[in-house]
mmCIF file of C-alpha atoms in Angstrom:
data_model
loop_
_atom_site.group_PDB
_atom_site.id
_atom_site.type_symbol
_atom_site.label_atom_id
_atom_site.label_comp_id
_atom_site.label_asym_id
_atom_site.label_seq_id
_atom_site.Cartn_x
_atom_site.Cartn_y
_atom_site.Cartn_z
ATOM 1 C CA UNK A 1 42.629 51.608 -103.973
ATOM 2 C CA UNK A 2 39.176 52.045 -102.532
ATOM 3 C CA UNK A 3 37.856 48.957 -104.228
ATOM 4 C CA UNK A 4 40.707 47.012 -102.574
ATOM 5 C CA UNK A 5 39.818 48.112 -99.132
ATOM 6 C CA UNK A 6 36.035 47.394 -99.760
ATOM 7 C CA UNK A 7 36.953 43.801 -100.915
ATOM 8 C CA UNK A 8 39.113 43.263 -97.819
ATOM 9 C CA UNK A 9 36.300 44.514 -95.550
ATOM 10 C CA UNK A 10 33.761 42.088 -97.125
ATOM 11 C CA UNK A 11 35.959 39.105 -96.835
ATOM 12 C CA UNK A 12 36.643 39.914 -93.142
ATOM 13 C CA UNK A 13 32.841 40.060 -92.406
ATOM 14 C CA UNK A 14 32.233 36.708 -94.208
ATOM 15 C CA UNK A 15 34.981 34.978 -92.240
ATOM 16 C CA UNK A 16 33.693 36.366 -89.007
ATOM 17 C CA UNK A 17 30.149 35.119 -89.657
ATOM 18 C CA UNK A 18 31.586 31.632 -90.761
ATOM 19 C CA UNK A 19 33.660 31.428 -87.546
ATOM 20 C CA UNK A 20 30.467 32.145 -85.336
ATOM 21 C CA UNK A 21 28.557 29.217 -87.071
ATOM 22 C CA UNK A 22 31.256 26.631 -86.092
ATOM 23 C CA UNK A 23 30.135 25.008 -82.863
ATOM 24 C CA UNK A 24 32.818 23.678 -80.495
ATOM 25 C CA UNK A 25 32.223 20.261 -78.712
ATOM 26 C CA UNK A 26 33.387 21.769 -75.419
ATOM 27 C CA UNK A 27 30.358 23.072 -73.572
ATOM 28 C CA UNK A 28 29.981 25.335 -70.507
ATOM 29 C CA UNK A 29 26.794 25.607 -68.321
ATOM 30 C CA UNK A 30 26.042 27.581 -65.183
ATOM 31 C CA UNK A 31 24.229 25.543 -62.576
ATOM 32 C CA UNK A 32 23.037 26.002 -58.941
ATOM 33 C CA UNK A 33 23.028 23.180 -56.367
ATOM 34 C CA UNK A 34 19.323 22.924 -55.424
ATOM 35 C CA UNK A 35 19.138 19.130 -55.267
ATOM 36 C CA UNK A 36 21.439 16.154 -55.297
ATOM 37 C CA UNK A 37 20.911 15.120 -58.911
ATOM 38 C CA UNK A 38 21.156 17.587 -61.807
ATOM 39 C CA UNK A 39 20.707 16.969 -65.632
ATOM 40 C CA UNK A 40 23.754 18.304 -67.468
ATOM 41 C CA UNK A 41 22.506 17.323 -71.054
ATOM 42 C CA UNK A 42 19.727 15.475 -72.652
ATOM 43 C CA UNK A 43 22.241 13.050 -74.480
ATOM 44 C CA UNK A 44 25.284 11.123 -73.460
ATOM 45 C CA UNK A 45 28.496 13.121 -72.837
ATOM 46 C CA UNK A 46 32.182 12.299 -73.251
ATOM 47 C CA UNK A 47 34.007 11.174 -70.168
ATOM 48 C CA UNK A 48 37.300 12.373 -71.551
ATOM 49 C CA UNK A 49 36.772 15.901 -70.245
ATOM 50 C CA UNK A 50 34.639 17.064 -67.280
ATOM 51 C CA UNK A 51 35.242 19.779 -64.768
ATOM 52 C CA UNK A 52 33.226 21.794 -62.159
ATOM 53 C CA UNK A 53 34.586 25.216 -61.266
ATOM 54 C CA UNK A 54 33.441 27.407 -58.312
ATOM 55 C CA UNK A 55 32.777 31.137 -58.563
ATOM 56 C CA UNK A 56 36.487 31.950 -58.268
ATOM 57 C CA UNK A 57 37.311 29.497 -61.070
ATOM 58 C CA UNK A 58 38.950 26.797 -58.906
ATOM 59 C CA UNK A 59 38.232 23.191 -59.738
ATOM 60 C CA UNK A 60 35.995 21.276 -57.206
ATOM 61 C CA UNK A 61 37.398 17.922 -56.116
ATOM 62 C CA UNK A 62 35.833 14.959 -57.976
ATOM 63 C CA UNK A 63 35.232 13.097 -54.602
ATOM 64 C CA UNK A 64 32.177 15.473 -53.997
ATOM 65 C CA UNK A 65 30.267 14.214 -57.079
ATOM 66 C CA UNK A 66 29.852 11.412 -59.499
ATOM 67 C CA UNK A 67 28.822 11.658 -63.145
ATOM 68 C CA UNK A 68 26.516 9.484 -65.129
ATOM 69 C CA UNK A 69 27.977 10.051 -68.548
ATOM 70 C CA UNK A 70 25.549 7.790 -70.366
ATOM 71 C CA UNK A 71 22.383 9.729 -69.203
ATOM 72 C CA UNK A 72 24.121 13.073 -68.811
ATOM 73 C CA UNK A 73 23.279 13.588 -64.996
ATOM 74 C CA UNK A 74 25.475 14.916 -62.106
ATOM 75 C CA UNK A 75 25.158 13.309 -58.553
ATOM 76 C CA UNK A 76 26.541 15.218 -55.567
ATOM 77 C CA UNK A 77 27.842 13.270 -52.639
ATOM 78 C CA UNK A 78 27.956 13.723 -48.869
ATOM 79 C CA UNK A 79 25.175 16.433 -48.889
ATOM 80 C CA UNK A 80 27.431 18.816 -50.876
ATOM 81 C CA UNK A 81 26.012 22.425 -50.613
ATOM 82 C CA UNK A 82 26.934 25.647 -52.344
ATOM 83 C CA UNK A 83 25.266 28.843 -52.480
ATOM 84 C CA UNK A 84 27.392 30.153 -55.372
ATOM 85 C CA UNK A 85 26.749 29.385 -59.076
ATOM 86 C CA UNK A 86 29.082 26.634 -60.363
ATOM 87 C CA UNK A 87 30.333 26.276 -63.873
ATOM 88 C CA UNK A 88 30.259 22.899 -65.581
ATOM 89 C CA UNK A 89 32.674 22.170 -68.506
ATOM 90 C CA UNK A 90 32.289 19.011 -70.415
ATOM 91 C CA UNK A 91 32.994 17.395 -73.774
ATOM 92 C CA UNK A 92 29.947 16.699 -75.941
ATOM 93 C CA UNK A 93 29.906 13.763 -78.452
ATOM 94 C CA UNK A 94 29.478 14.767 -82.154
ATOM 95 C CA UNK A 95 25.884 15.223 -83.163
ATOM 96 C CA UNK A 96 25.875 12.390 -85.565
ATOM 97 C CA UNK A 97 26.563 9.947 -82.605
ATOM 98 C CA UNK A 98 23.798 11.200 -80.451
ATOM 99 C CA UNK A 99 21.184 11.830 -83.136
ATOM 100 C CA UNK A 100 18.219 9.512 -83.412
ATOM 101 C CA UNK A 101 18.000 7.936 -86.886
ATOM 102 C CA UNK A 102 14.666 6.406 -88.142
ATOM 103 C CA UNK A 103 13.783 4.880 -91.475
ATOM 104 C CA UNK A 104 10.215 6.444 -91.397
ATOM 105 C CA UNK A 105 9.018 9.818 -90.214
ATOM 106 C CA UNK A 106 7.804 9.307 -86.685
ATOM 107 C CA UNK A 107 5.096 11.898 -87.041
ATOM 108 C CA UNK A 108 3.472 9.664 -89.665
ATOM 109 C CA UNK A 109 3.734 6.397 -87.897
ATOM 110 C CA UNK A 110 0.399 5.104 -86.323
ATOM 111 C CA UNK A 111 0.919 3.142 -83.059
ATOM 112 C CA UNK A 112 -0.423 -0.297 -82.694
ATOM 113 C CA UNK A 113 -2.899 0.882 -80.124
ATOM 114 C CA UNK A 114 -4.482 3.427 -82.498
ATOM 115 C CA UNK A 115 -4.658 0.767 -85.113
ATOM 116 C CA UNK A 116 -6.649 -1.532 -82.854
ATOM 117 C CA UNK A 117 -9.033 1.169 -82.045
ATOM 118 C CA UNK A 118 -9.758 1.777 -85.744
ATOM 119 C CA UNK A 119 -10.774 -1.860 -86.430
ATOM 120 C CA UNK A 120 -12.067 -2.891 -82.975
ATOM 121 C CA UNK A 121 -15.701 -3.876 -82.900
ATOM 122 C CA UNK A 122 -17.345 -2.817 -79.493
ATOM 123 C CA UNK A 123 -19.794 -5.376 -78.099
ATOM 124 C CA UNK A 124 -22.431 -4.258 -75.743
ATOM 125 C CA UNK A 125 -22.430 -5.957 -72.394
ATOM 126 C CA UNK A 126 -25.013 -8.731 -72.324
ATOM 127 C CA UNK A 127 -27.361 -8.492 -69.283
ATOM 128 C CA UNK A 128 -27.848 -12.214 -68.428
ATOM 129 C CA UNK A 129 -30.156 -11.310 -65.506
ATOM 130 C CA UNK A 130 -33.602 -12.850 -65.706
ATOM 131 C CA UNK A 131 -36.515 -11.554 -63.616
ATOM 132 C CA UNK A 132 -37.740 -13.792 -60.935
ATOM 133 C CA UNK A 133 -34.960 -16.240 -61.862
ATOM 134 C CA UNK A 134 -33.444 -16.326 -58.330
ATOM 135 C CA UNK A 135 -36.755 -17.033 -56.484
ATOM 136 C CA UNK A 136 -37.032 -20.185 -54.660
ATOM 137 C CA UNK A 137 -40.461 -21.550 -53.797
ATOM 138 C CA UNK A 138 -41.372 -24.413 -51.244
ATOM 139 C CA UNK A 139 -44.496 -25.557 -49.558
ATOM 140 C CA UNK A 140 -47.348 -28.003 -49.719
ATOM 141 C CA UNK A 141 -51.140 -28.051 -50.433
ATOM 142 C CA UNK A 142 -53.517 -30.683 -48.864
ATOM 143 C CA UNK A 143 -57.073 -31.745 -49.311
ATOM 144 C CA UNK A 144 -59.152 -33.893 -46.922
ATOM 145 C CA UNK A 145 -62.653 -35.110 -46.303
ATOM 146 C CA UNK A 146 -64.103 -35.532 -42.794
ATOM 147 C CA UNK A 147 -67.033 -37.858 -42.353
ATOM 148 C CA UNK A 148 -68.765 -38.749 -39.110
ATOM 149 C CA UNK A 149 -72.004 -40.514 -37.908
ATOM 150 C CA UNK A 150 -73.216 -37.322 -36.240
ATOM 151 C CA UNK A 151 -72.101 -34.647 -38.728
ATOM 152 C CA UNK A 152 -72.101 -33.762 -42.325
ATOM 153 C CA UNK A 153 -69.356 -34.348 -44.843
ATOM 154 C CA UNK A 154 -66.645 -31.603 -44.531
ATOM 155 C CA UNK A 155 -63.994 -30.741 -47.084
ATOM 156 C CA UNK A 156 -60.681 -29.718 -45.415
ATOM 157 C CA UNK A 157 -57.900 -27.813 -47.200
ATOM 158 C CA UNK A 158 -54.557 -26.473 -46.250
ATOM 159 C CA UNK A 159 -52.067 -24.379 -48.088
ATOM 160 C CA UNK A 160 -48.423 -23.507 -47.180
ATOM 161 C CA UNK A 161 -46.405 -21.606 -49.671
ATOM 162 C CA UNK A 162 -42.933 -19.992 -48.947
ATOM 163 C CA UNK A 163 -41.217 -17.700 -51.623
ATOM 164 C CA UNK A 164 -37.742 -16.188 -51.116
ATOM 165 C CA UNK A 165 -35.187 -14.840 -53.553
ATOM 166 C CA UNK A 166 -34.101 -11.765 -55.618
ATOM 167 C CA UNK A 167 -36.305 -10.067 -58.275
ATOM 168 C CA UNK A 168 -33.448 -7.712 -59.218
ATOM 169 C CA UNK A 169 -29.851 -7.019 -58.453
ATOM 170 C CA UNK A 170 -30.725 -4.927 -55.336
ATOM 171 C CA UNK A 171 -34.257 -5.973 -54.520
ATOM 172 C CA UNK A 172 -35.257 -9.113 -52.681
ATOM 173 C CA UNK A 173 -38.600 -10.794 -52.057
ATOM 174 C CA UNK A 174 -39.900 -12.786 -49.107
ATOM 175 C CA UNK A 175 -43.474 -14.065 -49.037
ATOM 176 C CA UNK A 176 -45.495 -16.445 -46.936
ATOM 177 C CA UNK A 177 -48.982 -17.751 -47.695
ATOM 178 C CA UNK A 178 -50.453 -19.996 -45.130
ATOM 179 C CA UNK A 179 -54.084 -20.680 -45.303
ATOM 180 C CA UNK A 180 -56.055 -23.351 -43.263
ATOM 181 C CA UNK A 181 -59.688 -23.908 -42.345
ATOM 182 C CA UNK A 182 -58.747 -24.968 -38.777
ATOM 183 C CA UNK A 183 -60.301 -22.404 -36.484
ATOM 184 C CA UNK A 184 -57.692 -22.824 -33.933
ATOM 185 C CA UNK A 185 -54.303 -21.302 -32.932
ATOM 186 C CA UNK A 186 -51.159 -23.034 -32.133
ATOM 187 C CA UNK A 187 -50.715 -23.681 -28.309
ATOM 188 C CA UNK A 188 -48.271 -21.524 -26.404
ATOM 189 C CA UNK A 189 -45.880 -24.416 -25.328
ATOM 190 C CA UNK A 190 -42.757 -22.987 -26.938
ATOM 191 C CA UNK A 191 -40.977 -19.631 -27.095
ATOM 192 C CA UNK A 192 -41.417 -19.497 -30.715
ATOM 193 C CA UNK A 193 -44.707 -19.563 -32.476
ATOM 194 C CA UNK A 194 -45.544 -20.623 -36.076
ATOM 195 C CA UNK A 195 -48.988 -19.271 -36.812
ATOM 196 C CA UNK A 196 -51.839 -20.625 -38.851
ATOM 197 C CA UNK A 197 -53.353 -18.359 -41.575
ATOM 198 C CA UNK A 198 -50.368 -16.144 -41.858
ATOM 199 C CA UNK A 199 -50.069 -14.112 -45.080
ATOM 200 C CA UNK A 200 -47.576 -11.487 -45.995
ATOM 201 C CA UNK A 201 -45.271 -10.281 -48.792
ATOM 202 C CA UNK A 202 -42.134 -8.293 -48.264
ATOM 203 C CA UNK A 203 -39.836 -6.341 -50.697
ATOM 204 C CA UNK A 204 -36.575 -5.224 -49.195
ATOM 205 C CA UNK A 205 -33.067 -4.008 -49.945
ATOM 206 C CA UNK A 206 -30.165 -2.648 -48.049
ATOM 207 C CA UNK A 207 -31.784 0.697 -47.461
ATOM 208 C CA UNK A 208 -35.496 0.156 -47.411
ATOM 209 C CA UNK A 209 -38.307 -2.624 -46.932
ATOM 210 C CA UNK A 210 -42.050 -2.698 -47.468
ATOM 211 C CA UNK A 211 -44.225 -5.452 -46.078
ATOM 212 C CA UNK A 212 -47.859 -5.994 -46.589
ATOM 213 C CA UNK A 213 -50.186 -8.540 -44.816
ATOM 214 C CA UNK A 214 -49.777 -9.845 -41.241
ATOM 215 C CA UNK A 215 -47.662 -7.331 -39.171
ATOM 216 C CA UNK A 216 -46.283 -7.246 -35.697
ATOM 217 C CA UNK A 217 -46.024 -3.738 -34.389
ATOM 218 C CA UNK A 218 -43.890 -3.080 -31.422
ATOM 219 C CA UNK A 219 -42.222 -0.301 -29.636
ATOM 220 C CA UNK A 220 -39.634 -1.270 -26.925
ATOM 221 C CA UNK A 221 -36.851 1.283 -27.615
ATOM 222 C CA UNK A 222 -38.666 4.145 -25.917
ATOM 223 C CA UNK A 223 -39.710 4.644 -22.315
ATOM 224 C CA UNK A 224 -42.904 6.052 -23.389
ATOM 225 C CA UNK A 225 -45.902 4.252 -25.096
ATOM 226 C CA UNK A 226 -44.479 0.698 -24.998
ATOM 227 C CA UNK A 227 -46.767 -1.584 -26.905
ATOM 228 C CA UNK A 228 -46.976 -4.601 -29.179
ATOM 229 C CA UNK A 229 -49.811 -5.375 -31.633
ATOM 230 C CA UNK A 230 -50.525 -8.118 -34.201
ATOM 231 C CA UNK A 231 -52.397 -6.411 -37.066
ATOM 232 C CA UNK A 232 -52.995 -6.750 -40.798
ATOM 233 C CA UNK A 233 -51.830 -3.939 -43.057
ATOM 234 C CA UNK A 234 -48.870 -2.192 -44.748
ATOM 235 C CA UNK A 235 -45.443 -1.180 -43.142
ATOM 236 C CA UNK A 236 -42.483 0.665 -44.676
ATOM 237 C CA UNK A 237 -39.068 1.393 -43.404
ATOM 238 C CA UNK A 238 -36.290 3.529 -44.965
ATOM 239 C CA UNK A 239 -32.712 4.204 -44.052
ATOM 240 C CA UNK A 240 -30.795 7.294 -44.988
ATOM 241 C CA UNK A 241 -27.126 8.180 -44.434
ATOM 242 C CA UNK A 242 -23.995 6.146 -43.669
ATOM 243 C CA UNK A 243 -22.156 4.911 -40.664
ATOM 244 C CA UNK A 244 -21.269 8.384 -39.590
ATOM 245 C CA UNK A 245 -24.914 9.427 -39.177
ATOM 246 C CA UNK A 246 -27.973 7.197 -39.904
ATOM 247 C CA UNK A 247 -31.600 8.191 -40.019
ATOM 248 C CA UNK A 248 -34.466 5.577 -39.981
ATOM 249 C CA UNK A 249 -37.973 6.585 -41.069
ATOM 250 C CA UNK A 250 -40.783 3.970 -40.584
ATOM 251 C CA UNK A 251 -44.572 4.023 -40.864
ATOM 252 C CA UNK A 252 -47.451 1.562 -40.810
ATOM 253 C CA UNK A 253 -51.152 1.467 -41.170
ATOM 254 C CA UNK A 254 -53.409 -1.612 -40.440
ATOM 255 C CA UNK A 255 -56.475 -3.247 -39.282
ATOM 256 C CA UNK A 256 -56.232 -4.381 -35.579
ATOM 257 C CA UNK A 257 -56.876 -8.159 -35.192
ATOM 258 C CA UNK A 258 -57.652 -7.968 -31.563
ATOM 259 C CA UNK A 259 -58.404 -5.562 -28.549
ATOM 260 C CA UNK A 260 -55.963 -4.873 -25.844
ATOM 261 C CA UNK A 261 -56.842 -5.664 -22.315
ATOM 262 C CA UNK A 262 -55.214 -6.492 -19.012
ATOM 263 C CA UNK A 263 -55.918 -9.252 -16.346
ATOM 264 C CA UNK A 264 -54.574 -8.791 -12.832
ATOM 265 C CA UNK A 265 -54.783 -11.168 -9.941
ATOM 266 C CA UNK A 266 -52.885 -12.565 -6.942
ATOM 267 C CA UNK A 267 -51.505 -15.949 -7.080
ATOM 268 C CA UNK A 268 -52.598 -18.936 -4.990
ATOM 269 C CA UNK A 269 -50.105 -20.666 -2.762
ATOM 270 C CA UNK A 270 -48.764 -23.854 -4.522
ATOM 271 C CA UNK A 271 -51.324 -23.468 -7.353
ATOM 272 C CA UNK A 272 -49.518 -23.526 -10.729
ATOM 273 C CA UNK A 273 -52.633 -23.057 -12.682
ATOM 274 C CA UNK A 274 -54.496 -23.053 -14.964
ATOM 275 C CA UNK A 275 -55.638 -19.418 -14.297
ATOM 276 C CA UNK A 276 -58.411 -18.228 -16.465
ATOM 277 C CA UNK A 277 -57.831 -15.002 -18.496
ATOM 278 C CA UNK A 278 -61.032 -12.836 -18.474
ATOM 279 C CA UNK A 279 -62.093 -10.095 -20.749
ATOM 280 C CA UNK A 280 -62.460 -6.401 -19.703
ATOM 281 C CA UNK A 281 -66.162 -6.947 -18.800
ATOM 282 C CA UNK A 282 -65.502 -10.275 -16.952
ATOM 283 C CA UNK A 283 -65.971 -12.485 -19.979
ATOM 284 C CA UNK A 284 -64.935 -16.056 -19.144
ATOM 285 C CA UNK A 285 -64.300 -17.141 -22.696
ATOM 286 C CA UNK A 286 -61.934 -15.096 -24.810
ATOM 287 C CA UNK A 287 -59.845 -16.075 -27.738
ATOM 288 C CA UNK A 288 -56.345 -14.686 -27.089
ATOM 289 C CA UNK A 289 -54.236 -13.631 -30.041
ATOM 290 C CA UNK A 290 -51.190 -15.888 -30.139
ATOM 291 C CA UNK A 291 -47.861 -14.338 -29.166
ATOM 292 C CA UNK A 292 -49.491 -10.944 -28.006
ATOM 293 C CA UNK A 293 -49.233 -11.671 -24.165
ATOM 294 C CA UNK A 294 -46.901 -10.002 -21.623
ATOM 295 C CA UNK A 295 -46.708 -11.763 -18.359
ATOM 296 C CA UNK A 296 -45.408 -9.862 -15.279
ATOM 297 C CA UNK A 297 -45.088 -11.295 -11.802
ATOM 298 C CA UNK A 298 -44.163 -8.662 -9.135
ATOM 299 C CA UNK A 299 -43.011 -6.393 -12.057
ATOM 300 C CA UNK A 300 -40.645 -9.073 -13.625
ATOM 301 C CA UNK A 301 -41.342 -10.057 -17.190
ATOM 302 C CA UNK A 302 -41.510 -13.740 -17.656
ATOM 303 C CA UNK A 303 -40.643 -15.923 -20.583
ATOM 304 C CA UNK A 304 -43.097 -18.452 -22.352
ATOM 305 C CA UNK A 305 -42.081 -21.943 -22.864
ATOM 306 C CA UNK A 306 -42.135 -25.477 -21.028
ATOM 307 C CA UNK A 307 -38.456 -25.012 -20.298
ATOM 308 C CA UNK A 308 -39.038 -21.485 -18.979
ATOM 309 C CA UNK A 309 -41.626 -19.722 -16.762
ATOM 310 C CA UNK A 310 -45.222 -20.452 -18.175
ATOM 311 C CA UNK A 311 -47.287 -21.954 -20.950
ATOM 312 C CA UNK A 312 -50.591 -20.651 -22.377
ATOM 313 C CA UNK A 313 -53.485 -21.998 -24.104
ATOM 314 C CA UNK A 314 -54.631 -19.344 -26.564
ATOM 315 C CA UNK A 315 -57.883 -21.044 -27.581
ATOM 316 C CA UNK A 316 -59.101 -21.621 -24.048
ATOM 317 C CA UNK A 317 -57.659 -18.432 -22.588
ATOM 318 C CA UNK A 318 -55.811 -20.254 -19.799
ATOM 319 C CA UNK A 319 -52.265 -19.771 -18.460
ATOM 320 C CA UNK A 320 -50.176 -22.260 -16.407
ATOM 321 C CA UNK A 321 -46.941 -21.812 -14.654
ATOM 322 C CA UNK A 322 -44.149 -24.435 -14.893
ATOM 323 C CA UNK A 323 -42.491 -25.939 -11.917
ATOM 324 C CA UNK A 324 -39.475 -23.810 -12.691
ATOM 325 C CA UNK A 325 -41.418 -20.768 -11.376
ATOM 326 C CA UNK A 326 -43.343 -21.661 -8.137
ATOM 327 C CA UNK A 327 -46.351 -19.538 -7.410
ATOM 328 C CA UNK A 328 -47.037 -18.167 -3.780
ATOM 329 C CA UNK A 329 -49.754 -16.129 -2.411
ATOM 330 C CA UNK A 330 -47.426 -12.992 -2.192
ATOM 331 C CA UNK A 331 -47.047 -12.825 -5.997
ATOM 332 C CA UNK A 332 -49.180 -10.216 -8.038
ATOM 333 C CA UNK A 333 -49.643 -11.355 -11.457
ATOM 334 C CA UNK A 334 -50.365 -8.946 -14.348
ATOM 335 C CA UNK A 335 -51.022 -10.209 -17.835
ATOM 336 C CA UNK A 336 -51.372 -7.937 -20.801
ATOM 337 C CA UNK A 337 -52.812 -9.451 -24.064
ATOM 338 C CA UNK A 338 -55.022 -9.039 -27.104
ATOM 339 C CA UNK A 339 -58.298 -10.995 -27.753
ATOM 340 C CA UNK A 340 -60.649 -11.034 -30.518
ATOM 341 C CA UNK A 341 -64.256 -9.718 -30.067
ATOM 342 C CA UNK A 342 -65.325 -9.316 -33.634
ATOM 343 C CA UNK A 343 -67.687 -6.385 -32.661
ATOM 344 C CA UNK A 344 -66.312 -3.812 -35.214
ATOM 345 C CA UNK A 345 -63.194 -2.912 -37.238
ATOM 346 C CA UNK A 346 -60.452 -0.958 -35.603
ATOM 347 C CA UNK A 347 -57.678 0.846 -37.451
ATOM 348 C CA UNK A 348 -54.087 1.796 -36.113
ATOM 349 C CA UNK A 349 -51.407 4.060 -37.599
ATOM 350 C CA UNK A 350 -47.906 4.083 -36.342
ATOM 351 C CA UNK A 351 -44.754 5.955 -37.502
ATOM 352 C CA UNK A 352 -41.555 7.485 -36.295
ATOM 353 C CA UNK A 353 -38.122 8.776 -37.047
ATOM 354 C CA UNK A 354 -34.872 7.846 -35.345
ATOM 355 C CA UNK A 355 -31.402 9.321 -35.805
ATOM 356 C CA UNK A 356 -28.045 7.861 -34.771
ATOM 357 C CA UNK A 357 -24.677 9.590 -34.892
ATOM 358 C CA UNK A 358 -21.149 8.233 -33.991
#
């Protein structure tokens, strides 16, 4: 009798475990409405059965929601809100309908992208840049012979070479070599001057530049120590920062070509010139450095040129006013300029820092 009861108990336990392993296709899930769209299941669900129950077990009207059965998503309409936990009951398709079937094991399949990386030959980028390939040169060289009945034979030569272009991706070059044995300067009959015997070479980029040779130092941005000088030497300029705050650092050192002086006199009624420029010791013959003059009449700065206020002969040291600027006896004329005396060498150094902020 005892064996019979033991056999019945064992069969009952086995049948209970087997019953627990059987999964029903009807699913129930608790959700909270935290957003308009919720995911019910990762696979498609059957549209034959779908219900949403509130906390009390009452079914919610289907006008408040729509169901995307193919993607297993629930969409609430009309800003549906509920603070309670809802119960979703739906019918799930059999697993053999929603299961993914593959011929090969996906974990052992190599994608096409990985295969291309295995057999791809990496080619190093070729730098086609050639140094000094972007330089443009232009100019001329002349030779001549001068013969006269009252002079010896003289060989004349003239060189004019201009170089511009890039020596790298970020560095550019600009150079000018002008050499002439003519001991004269160009006349000051125009506002822009092209000098003889001008030599300079300049390297520059977006943030810096270095120039060696003939320089023109000028300070006109400050109220103190305004000056301009034509010199021969080296100048540098560096820019730091961006548009929000920019700092400029500049410095120069050079040999001074001329000596600074000033000539002051009162104009003569109806006399447009020429007026002689004298040295600081009353010298009548001075060689003025071209482009170095600043002419003021009654404190007003004038412009050079035949179509402006005055013209100047740098070699003779004479200035003449045009008919566009009549001279009267009530005009006080003040002329600042540089002249060459060739007594001894002078040096000049100039530098500064400026900062701008928006």
